[in-house]
Amino acid sequence: EVQLVESGGGLVQPGGSLRLSCAASGFTLSSYDMNWVRQAPGKGLEWVSGITTGAGYTNYADSVKGRFTISRDNAKNMVYLQMNSLKPEDTAVYYCARRFRTCVVVSGTRNCGQGTQVTVSS
């Protein structure tokens, strides 16, 4: 069974940092590009960042470039998102997404976890 479990969210003040983690199981993580996507209150899903299978290439949405860093540890079946200089507009539920830059159901399997809430507020 494919499982993605996000953790590390919470309440943080503007300018603060958080590190999100995504634990993958039920598939070979090293075979898939991975992404982080987020959904702010009342808005649709927004792609945040992606990393290729061998971590040789990373890319970011303009809104987070220079502040967020994606990484992965295939040996530990983990994907991370280091978030620095957080802003109130970063408030959202953050999802780890396998292969696609959004959350979808493919052949009955959802490619995202349950998400972790990040709230940036003073």
Short mmCIF file of N, CA and C in Angstrom, two decimals, residues 9-82:
data_model
loop_
_atom_site.label_atom_id
_atom_site.label_comp_id
_atom_site.label_asym_id
_atom_site.label_seq_id
_atom_site.Cartn_x
_atom_site.Cartn_y
_atom_site.Cartn_z
N GLY A 9 4.58 20.32 10.58
CA GLY A 9 3.87 21.58 10.54
C GLY A 9 3.62 22.14 11.92
N GLY A 10 3.08 23.35 11.95
CA GLY A 10 2.78 23.98 13.22
C GLY A 10 2.55 25.45 13.07
N LEU A 11 2.51 26.13 14.21
CA LEU A 11 2.33 27.58 14.25
C LEU A 11 3.69 28.24 14.42
N VAL A 12 4.00 29.19 13.56
CA VAL A 12 5.28 29.86 13.61
C VAL A 12 5.08 31.34 13.33
N GLN A 13 5.91 32.17 13.91
CA GLN A 13 5.82 33.61 13.68
C GLN A 13 6.42 33.97 12.32
N PRO A 14 5.99 35.08 11.74
CA PRO A 14 6.62 35.54 10.49
C PRO A 14 8.12 35.67 10.67
N GLY A 15 8.85 35.21 9.65
CA GLY A 15 10.30 35.21 9.72
C GLY A 15 10.88 33.93 10.29
N GLY A 16 10.04 33.08 10.83
CA GLY A 16 10.50 31.84 11.43
C GLY A 16 10.74 30.74 10.42
N SER A 17 11.10 29.57 10.94
CA SER A 17 11.43 28.42 10.09
C SER A 17 10.70 27.17 10.56
N LEU A 18 10.46 26.29 9.62
CA LEU A 18 9.94 24.95 9.89
C LEU A 18 10.57 23.99 8.92
N ARG A 19 10.68 22.75 9.34
CA ARG A 19 11.15 21.69 8.44
C ARG A 19 10.07 20.63 8.35
N LEU A 20 9.51 20.47 7.17
CA LEU A 20 8.51 19.44 6.94
C LEU A 20 9.18 18.15 6.52
N SER A 21 8.60 17.04 6.93
CA SER A 21 9.09 15.72 6.55
C SER A 21 7.98 14.92 5.91
N CYS A 22 8.37 14.05 5.01
CA CYS A 22 7.42 13.15 4.35
C CYS A 22 8.01 11.76 4.39
N ALA A 23 7.34 10.86 5.08
CA ALA A 23 7.77 9.47 5.16
C ALA A 23 7.03 8.66 4.11
N ALA A 24 7.78 8.01 3.24
CA ALA A 24 7.20 7.25 2.14
C ALA A 24 7.32 5.75 2.42
N SER A 25 6.29 5.01 2.06
CA SER A 25 6.32 3.56 2.19
C SER A 25 5.42 2.93 1.14
N GLY A 26 5.64 1.65 0.88
CA GLY A 26 4.81 0.93 -0.07
C GLY A 26 5.24 1.07 -1.51
N PHE A 27 6.34 1.79 -1.76
CA PHE A 27 6.87 1.91 -3.11
C PHE A 27 8.34 2.30 -3.00
N THR A 28 9.04 2.22 -4.13
CA THR A 28 10.46 2.54 -4.16
C THR A 28 10.63 4.03 -4.39
N LEU A 29 10.92 4.77 -3.32
CA LEU A 29 11.00 6.23 -3.39
C LEU A 29 11.98 6.68 -4.46
N SER A 30 13.09 5.99 -4.58
CA SER A 30 14.15 6.43 -5.50
C SER A 30 13.71 6.40 -6.96
N SER A 31 12.59 5.77 -7.25
CA SER A 31 12.12 5.68 -8.64
C SER A 31 11.22 6.84 -9.05
N TYR A 32 10.94 7.73 -8.11
CA TYR A 32 9.95 8.78 -8.38
C TYR A 32 10.48 10.17 -8.11
N ASP A 33 10.15 11.09 -9.02
CA ASP A 33 10.26 12.51 -8.69
C ASP A 33 9.24 12.79 -7.58
N MET A 34 9.60 13.72 -6.71
CA MET A 34 8.70 14.05 -5.61
C MET A 34 8.48 15.56 -5.57
N ASN A 35 7.34 15.95 -5.05
CA ASN A 35 6.96 17.35 -4.99
C ASN A 35 6.32 17.69 -3.64
N TRP A 36 6.33 18.95 -3.36
CA TRP A 36 5.51 19.50 -2.28
C TRP A 36 4.50 20.44 -2.92
N VAL A 37 3.26 20.29 -2.49
CA VAL A 37 2.20 21.19 -2.93
C VAL A 37 1.48 21.69 -1.68
N ARG A 38 0.77 22.78 -1.82
CA ARG A 38 0.07 23.33 -0.65
C ARG A 38 -1.30 23.86 -1.05
N GLN A 39 -2.14 23.96 -0.05
CA GLN A 39 -3.48 24.49 -0.26
C GLN A 39 -3.80 25.47 0.85
N ALA A 40 -3.89 26.73 0.49
CA ALA A 40 -4.23 27.77 1.44
C ALA A 40 -5.74 27.77 1.65
N PRO A 41 -6.19 28.33 2.77
CA PRO A 41 -7.63 28.36 3.06
C PRO A 41 -8.42 28.99 1.92
N GLY A 42 -9.40 28.28 1.43
CA GLY A 42 -10.28 28.82 0.39
C GLY A 42 -9.69 28.86 -1.00
N LYS A 43 -8.50 28.26 -1.17
CA LYS A 43 -7.84 28.30 -2.48
C LYS A 43 -7.55 26.89 -2.98
N GLY A 44 -7.14 26.79 -4.24
CA GLY A 44 -6.81 25.51 -4.82
C GLY A 44 -5.40 25.08 -4.49
N LEU A 45 -5.04 23.90 -4.98
CA LEU A 45 -3.70 23.38 -4.76
C LEU A 45 -2.68 24.20 -5.53
N GLU A 46 -1.54 24.45 -4.90
CA GLU A 46 -0.45 25.20 -5.51
C GLU A 46 0.83 24.38 -5.40
N TRP A 47 1.48 24.15 -6.52
CA TRP A 47 2.77 23.48 -6.50
C TRP A 47 3.80 24.39 -5.85
N VAL A 48 4.65 23.81 -4.99
CA VAL A 48 5.64 24.57 -4.24
C VAL A 48 7.06 24.25 -4.70
N SER A 49 7.38 22.95 -4.79
CA SER A 49 8.75 22.58 -5.10
C SER A 49 8.80 21.14 -5.58
N GLY A 50 9.82 20.81 -6.36
CA GLY A 50 10.00 19.45 -6.85
C GLY A 50 11.45 19.04 -6.83
N ILE A 51 11.68 17.73 -6.77
CA ILE A 51 13.03 17.18 -6.77
C ILE A 51 13.04 15.91 -7.58
N THR A 52 14.05 15.76 -8.43
CA THR A 52 14.13 14.58 -9.28
C THR A 52 14.58 13.36 -8.49
N THR A 53 14.53 12.21 -9.15
CA THR A 53 14.77 10.95 -8.45
C THR A 53 16.11 10.91 -7.74
N GLY A 54 17.15 11.32 -8.43
CA GLY A 54 18.48 11.27 -7.83
C GLY A 54 18.88 12.56 -7.15
N ALA A 55 17.89 13.44 -6.95
CA ALA A 55 18.13 14.74 -6.31
C ALA A 55 19.08 15.61 -7.11
N GLY A 56 19.23 15.29 -8.40
CA GLY A 56 20.14 16.07 -9.21
C GLY A 56 19.56 17.40 -9.66
N TYR A 57 18.25 17.54 -9.53
CA TYR A 57 17.60 18.77 -9.98
C TYR A 57 16.46 19.11 -9.05
N THR A 58 16.43 20.36 -8.62
CA THR A 58 15.34 20.85 -7.79
C THR A 58 14.78 22.10 -8.43
N ASN A 59 13.51 22.36 -8.22
CA ASN A 59 12.94 23.62 -8.69
C ASN A 59 11.86 24.09 -7.74
N TYR A 60 11.55 25.37 -7.86
CA TYR A 60 10.70 26.02 -6.88
C TYR A 60 9.73 27.00 -7.54
N ALA A 61 8.59 27.15 -6.93
CA ALA A 61 7.69 28.23 -7.33
C ALA A 61 8.34 29.56 -7.01
N ASP A 62 8.06 30.56 -7.81
CA ASP A 62 8.65 31.87 -7.59
C ASP A 62 8.34 32.40 -6.20
N SER A 63 7.19 32.05 -5.67
CA SER A 63 6.76 32.58 -4.37
C SER A 63 7.61 32.07 -3.21
N VAL A 64 8.34 30.98 -3.42
CA VAL A 64 9.15 30.41 -2.32
C VAL A 64 10.63 30.34 -2.65
N LYS A 65 10.98 30.69 -3.86
CA LYS A 65 12.38 30.58 -4.28
C LYS A 65 13.28 31.42 -3.38
N GLY A 66 14.38 30.82 -2.95
CA GLY A 66 15.31 31.51 -2.07
C GLY A 66 14.98 31.38 -0.60
N ARG A 67 13.79 30.87 -0.29
CA ARG A 67 13.39 30.69 1.11
C ARG A 67 13.20 29.23 1.48
N PHE A 68 12.76 28.42 0.53
CA PHE A 68 12.49 27.00 0.79
C PHE A 68 13.56 26.14 0.11
N THR A 69 13.84 25.00 0.73
CA THR A 69 14.78 24.03 0.14
C THR A 69 14.20 22.63 0.25
N ILE A 70 14.09 21.97 -0.88
CA ILE A 70 13.62 20.59 -0.90
C ILE A 70 14.81 19.65 -0.92
N SER A 71 14.67 18.51 -0.26
CA SER A 71 15.73 17.50 -0.27
C SER A 71 15.09 16.13 -0.09
N ARG A 72 15.90 15.11 -0.30
CA ARG A 72 15.40 13.76 -0.13
C ARG A 72 16.52 12.85 0.36
N ASP A 73 16.13 11.80 1.05
CA ASP A 73 17.06 10.76 1.49
C ASP A 73 16.42 9.44 1.08
N ASN A 74 16.80 8.93 -0.07
CA ASN A 74 16.17 7.72 -0.57
C ASN A 74 16.44 6.51 0.32
N ALA A 75 17.58 6.49 0.97
CA ALA A 75 17.92 5.38 1.86
C ALA A 75 16.99 5.32 3.06
N LYS A 76 16.51 6.49 3.49
CA LYS A 76 15.59 6.56 4.63
C LYS A 76 14.14 6.69 4.20
N ASN A 77 13.91 6.72 2.89
CA ASN A 77 12.54 6.88 2.35
C ASN A 77 11.89 8.16 2.85
N MET A 78 12.65 9.24 2.82
CA MET A 78 12.18 10.51 3.33
C MET A 78 12.37 11.64 2.31
N VAL A 79 11.42 12.57 2.34
CA VAL A 79 11.52 13.81 1.57
C VAL A 79 11.30 14.95 2.55
N TYR A 80 12.04 16.04 2.36
CA TYR A 80 11.99 17.15 3.30
C TYR A 80 11.71 18.47 2.59
N LEU A 81 11.19 19.42 3.36
CA LEU A 81 11.05 20.79 2.88
C LEU A 81 11.47 21.71 4.02
N GLN A 82 12.61 22.33 3.86
CA GLN A 82 13.07 23.32 4.83
C GLN A 82 12.49 24.68 4.42
#
